[in-house]
Tab-separated table of C-alpha atoms in Angstrom:
chain	number	residue	atom	x	y	z
A	50	MET	CA	-13.014	-3.854	14.087
A	51	ARG	CA	-11.601	-4.729	17.486
A	52	ALA	CA	-11.297	-8.497	16.957
A	53	VAL	CA	-9.116	-8.039	13.867
A	54	GLU	CA	-6.997	-5.475	15.689
A	55	ASP	CA	-6.490	-7.916	18.582
A	56	CYS	CA	-5.391	-10.713	16.241
A	57	LEU	CA	-2.798	-8.407	14.726
A	58	LEU	CA	-1.473	-7.310	18.117
A	59	GLU	CA	-1.254	-10.925	19.263
A	60	PHE	CA	0.328	-12.136	15.988
A	61	ASP	CA	-2.350	-14.846	15.717
A	62	ARG	CA	-2.452	-15.742	12.010
A	63	ARG	CA	-4.841	-18.686	12.378
A	64	ARG	CA	-7.386	-16.748	14.414
A	65	MET	CA	-6.993	-13.783	12.066
A	66	GLN	CA	-8.213	-15.851	9.115
A	67	SER	CA	-11.240	-17.198	10.988
A	68	THR	CA	-12.029	-13.750	12.406
A	69	VAL	CA	-11.986	-12.185	8.952
A	70	ASP	CA	-14.135	-14.998	7.536
A	71	ASN	CA	-16.669	-14.600	10.339
A	72	ALA	CA	-16.770	-10.836	9.940
A	73	LEU	CA	-17.451	-11.057	6.214
A	74	THR	CA	-20.095	-13.729	6.752
A	75	ALA	CA	-21.778	-11.462	9.281
A	76	GLY	CA	-22.058	-8.735	6.658
A	77	MET	CA	-19.050	-6.529	7.325
A	78	THR	CA	-17.372	-5.046	4.273
A	79	ALA	CA	-13.744	-5.573	3.308
A	80	SER	CA	-13.162	-1.865	3.920
A	81	GLN	CA	-14.378	-2.195	7.512
A	82	VAL	CA	-12.053	-5.123	8.126
A	83	ILE	CA	-9.162	-3.202	6.572
A	84	ALA	CA	-9.933	-0.347	8.971
A	85	GLY	CA	-9.356	-2.792	11.836
A	86	ILE	CA	-6.007	-3.812	10.369
A	87	ARG	CA	-5.072	-0.166	9.993
A	88	LYS	CA	-5.888	0.572	13.643
A	89	GLY	CA	-3.838	-2.435	14.679
A	90	PHE	CA	-0.832	-1.121	12.778
A	91	GLU	CA	-1.251	2.279	14.389
A	92	GLU	CA	-0.999	0.664	17.827
A	93	ILE	CA	1.959	-1.468	16.720
A	94	GLY	CA	3.689	1.685	15.544
A	95	ARG	CA	3.057	3.335	18.902
A	96	ARG	CA	4.455	0.336	20.790
A	97	TYR	CA	7.489	0.206	18.515
A	98	GLU	CA	8.257	3.871	19.109
A	99	ALA	CA	7.814	3.342	22.861
A	100	GLY	CA	10.305	0.469	22.846
A	101	GLU	CA	7.638	-2.106	23.712
A	102	TYR	CA	7.908	-3.829	20.328
A	103	PHE	CA	11.018	-4.580	18.300
A	104	LEU	CA	11.810	-5.662	14.738
A	105	SER	CA	10.723	-9.243	15.380
A	106	GLU	CA	7.262	-8.046	16.432
A	107	LEU	CA	6.994	-5.882	13.325
A	108	ILE	CA	7.789	-8.869	11.132
A	109	MET	CA	5.269	-11.105	12.920
A	110	SER	CA	2.545	-8.481	12.666
A	111	GLY	CA	3.279	-8.133	8.955
A	112	GLU	CA	2.893	-11.863	8.409
A	113	THR	CA	-0.370	-11.830	10.375
A	114	ALA	CA	-1.744	-9.018	8.245
A	115	LYS	CA	-0.789	-10.893	5.072
A	116	SER	CA	-3.086	-13.771	5.990
A	117	ALA	CA	-5.985	-11.356	6.410
A	118	LEU	CA	-5.303	-9.577	3.129
A	119	GLU	CA	-5.201	-12.859	1.234
A	120	THR	CA	-8.637	-13.731	2.614
A	121	LEU	CA	-10.006	-10.288	1.793
A	122	LYS	CA	-8.907	-10.349	-1.841
A	123	ALA	CA	-11.746	-12.678	-2.780
A	124	HIS	CA	-14.284	-10.302	-1.241
A	125	VAL	CA	-13.058	-7.005	-2.630
A	126	GLN	CA	-14.730	-5.595	-5.705
A	127	MET	CA	-12.349	-6.788	-8.394
A	128	THR	CA	-14.183	-5.235	-11.340
A	129	ALA	CA	-13.521	-1.554	-11.735
A	130	ARG	CA	-16.312	0.910	-12.366
A	131	GLU	CA	-16.659	1.967	-15.982
A	132	GLY	CA	-14.452	4.953	-16.662
A	133	SER	CA	-12.606	4.639	-13.356
A	134	ALA	CA	-8.979	5.672	-13.041
A	135	LYS	CA	-6.246	3.127	-13.687
A	136	VAL	CA	-3.571	2.767	-11.027
A	137	VAL	CA	-0.229	0.966	-11.328
A	138	ILE	CA	1.340	0.194	-7.960
A	139	GLY	CA	4.354	-1.704	-6.653
A	140	THR	CA	7.302	-1.797	-4.265
A	141	VAL	CA	10.461	-0.476	-5.907
A	142	GLU	CA	13.486	-2.540	-6.930
A	143	GLY	CA	15.511	-4.009	-4.078
A	144	ASP	CA	12.670	-3.755	-1.540
A	145	LEU	CA	10.702	-6.837	-0.497
A	146	HIS	CA	8.239	-5.137	1.853
A	147	ASP	CA	4.622	-5.170	0.765
A	148	ILE	CA	2.239	-4.834	3.713
A	149	GLY	CA	1.610	-1.106	3.298
A	150	LYS	CA	1.438	-1.460	-0.465
A	151	ASN	CA	-1.042	-4.323	-0.139
A	152	ILE	CA	-3.311	-2.343	2.162
A	153	VAL	CA	-3.310	0.583	-0.273
A	154	SER	CA	-4.107	-1.815	-3.137
A	155	MET	CA	-7.046	-3.226	-1.186
A	156	ILE	CA	-8.380	0.262	-0.441
A	157	LEU	CA	-8.124	1.220	-4.113
A	158	LEU	CA	-9.768	-2.006	-5.285
A	159	SER	CA	-12.610	-1.699	-2.807
A	160	SER	CA	-13.195	1.831	-4.100
A	161	GLY	CA	-13.766	0.529	-7.627
A	162	LEU	CA	-10.492	1.669	-9.150
A	163	ASP	CA	-8.682	-0.354	-11.806
A	164	VAL	CA	-5.524	-1.523	-10.017
A	165	TYR	CA	-2.462	-3.176	-11.553
A	166	ASP	CA	-0.341	-4.434	-8.646
A	167	LEU	CA	3.160	-5.356	-9.820
A	168	GLY	CA	4.216	-6.751	-6.445
A	169	ILE	CA	7.639	-6.305	-4.849
A	170	ASP	CA	11.180	-5.667	-6.109
A	171	VAL	CA	9.833	-4.039	-9.287
A	172	LYS	CA	12.385	-2.747	-11.789
A	173	SER	CA	11.982	0.745	-13.190
A	174	ALA	CA	11.554	-0.585	-16.739
A	175	ASP	CA	8.629	-2.735	-15.579
A	176	TYR	CA	6.822	0.305	-14.179
A	177	VAL	CA	7.382	2.203	-17.405
A	178	ASN	CA	6.148	-0.694	-19.544
A	179	GLU	CA	3.037	-1.201	-17.402
A	180	VAL	CA	2.171	2.495	-17.497
A	181	ARG	CA	2.574	2.512	-21.276
A	182	GLN	CA	0.512	-0.669	-21.815
A	183	THR	CA	-2.339	0.174	-19.426
A	184	GLY	CA	-2.562	3.913	-20.027
A	185	ALA	CA	-2.713	4.391	-16.267
A	186	GLN	CA	-3.322	7.841	-14.817
A	187	ILE	CA	-1.756	7.102	-11.415
A	188	LEU	CA	1.513	5.405	-10.406
A	189	GLY	CA	2.081	4.392	-6.789
A	190	LEU	CA	5.642	3.677	-5.627
A	191	SER	CA	6.303	2.100	-2.231
A	192	ALA	CA	9.502	1.581	-0.228
A	193	LEU	CA	10.345	0.839	3.401
A	194	LEU	CA	14.115	1.256	3.241
A	195	THR	CA	16.078	4.491	2.928
A	196	THR	CA	18.366	2.782	0.420
A	197	THR	CA	15.623	1.532	-1.893
A	198	MET	CA	13.502	4.672	-1.801
A	199	LEU	CA	16.137	6.337	-3.978
A	200	ASN	CA	14.927	4.053	-6.776
A	201	MET	CA	11.684	6.036	-6.824
A	202	GLY	CA	13.598	8.894	-8.410
A	203	THR	CA	14.960	6.522	-11.028
A	204	VAL	CA	11.443	5.498	-12.028
A	205	ILE	CA	10.389	9.122	-12.452
A	206	GLU	CA	13.445	9.894	-14.572
A	207	ASP	CA	12.740	6.855	-16.757
A	208	LEU	CA	9.133	7.978	-17.202
A	209	LYS	CA	10.473	11.306	-18.476
A	210	LYS	CA	12.801	9.570	-20.933
A	211	ALA	CA	9.893	7.487	-22.215
A	212	GLY	CA	7.752	10.582	-22.728
A	213	LEU	CA	5.199	9.417	-20.159
A	214	ARG	CA	5.816	11.670	-17.181
A	215	GLU	CA	3.336	14.352	-18.210
A	216	LYS	CA	0.625	11.728	-18.671
A	217	ILE	CA	0.668	10.288	-15.158
A	218	LYS	CA	0.534	11.380	-11.528
A	219	VAL	CA	3.151	9.772	-9.272
A	220	ILE	CA	2.435	9.081	-5.604
A	221	ILE	CA	5.092	7.743	-3.243
A	222	GLY	CA	4.663	6.110	0.154
A	223	GLY	CA	6.482	4.198	2.857
A	224	GLN	CA	7.938	4.979	6.264
A	225	PRO	CA	11.159	6.714	5.121
A	226	THR	CA	9.440	8.938	2.547
A	227	SER	CA	8.288	12.494	3.160
A	228	GLN	CA	6.718	15.448	1.400
A	229	GLU	CA	10.175	16.972	1.046
A	230	PHE	CA	11.576	13.812	-0.541
A	231	ALA	CA	8.637	13.764	-2.961
A	232	ARG	CA	9.518	17.302	-4.045
A	233	GLN	CA	13.180	16.397	-4.424
A	234	ILE	CA	12.520	13.541	-6.846
A	235	GLY	CA	9.669	15.242	-8.694
A	236	ALA	CA	6.783	13.102	-7.426
A	237	ASP	CA	3.304	14.635	-7.350
A	238	ALA	CA	2.412	13.564	-3.806
A	239	GLN	CA	3.472	11.556	-0.767
A	240	VAL	CA	1.083	9.505	1.362
A	241	GLY	CA	2.138	8.742	4.916
A	242	ASP	CA	-1.076	7.013	5.962
A	243	ALA	CA	-2.793	4.484	3.685
A	244	PRO	CA	-6.379	5.668	4.356
A	245	LYS	CA	-5.482	9.117	3.023
A	246	VAL	CA	-4.631	7.769	-0.415
A	247	LEU	CA	-8.141	8.258	-1.822
A	248	LYS	CA	-8.239	11.941	-0.818
A	249	VAL	CA	-4.817	12.460	-2.367
A	250	LEU	CA	-5.939	10.740	-5.565
A	251	ASP	CA	-9.046	12.900	-5.791
A	252	LYS	CA	-6.981	16.087	-5.500
A	253	LEU	CA	-4.481	14.909	-8.108
A	254	MET	CA	-7.177	13.929	-10.588
A	255	GLU	CA	-8.874	17.323	-10.172
A	256	ALA	CA	-5.618	19.201	-10.830
């Protein structure tokens, strides 16, 4: 959706909210609006790599996207389909970044999955407790910093100690993560692009 993409690129939070409202009123789905946000972030990433955008622009675009996601929450299917997979997701301890994690949560919710979003700066023990209490089949760990992504390995080790590791698939994501890092810490998969998360989930659940 071009209008949503433009709002993101122009860091226009007020117009973003009205644009999202108008799009939903006109019959667009939350997933279609999210696709516009995703395309906007792709262009922001390109401009950042080209030296056209800097950290301040990344922060402003993140805040703009937050306003859209808050509006979309009320329109996403919040009731999971019967028998659908349960997913626990959060940003690991020490990391306060949540835009990518929020977009993934919205995609999962709009697909009818049962999502338990723990938010940001989540301690390892909280992940373990939530997995135990919900009986989740999938755990999503997000990080944007090279320092905090090491805490993903801590969560996996704590799941092993709790006897839960064999009962759950662990997916990691965030800019500094990679397939190689996922292998190093014993995660089941790494997602570099939010829209790919559903395909990754399908493969993991079939395994």
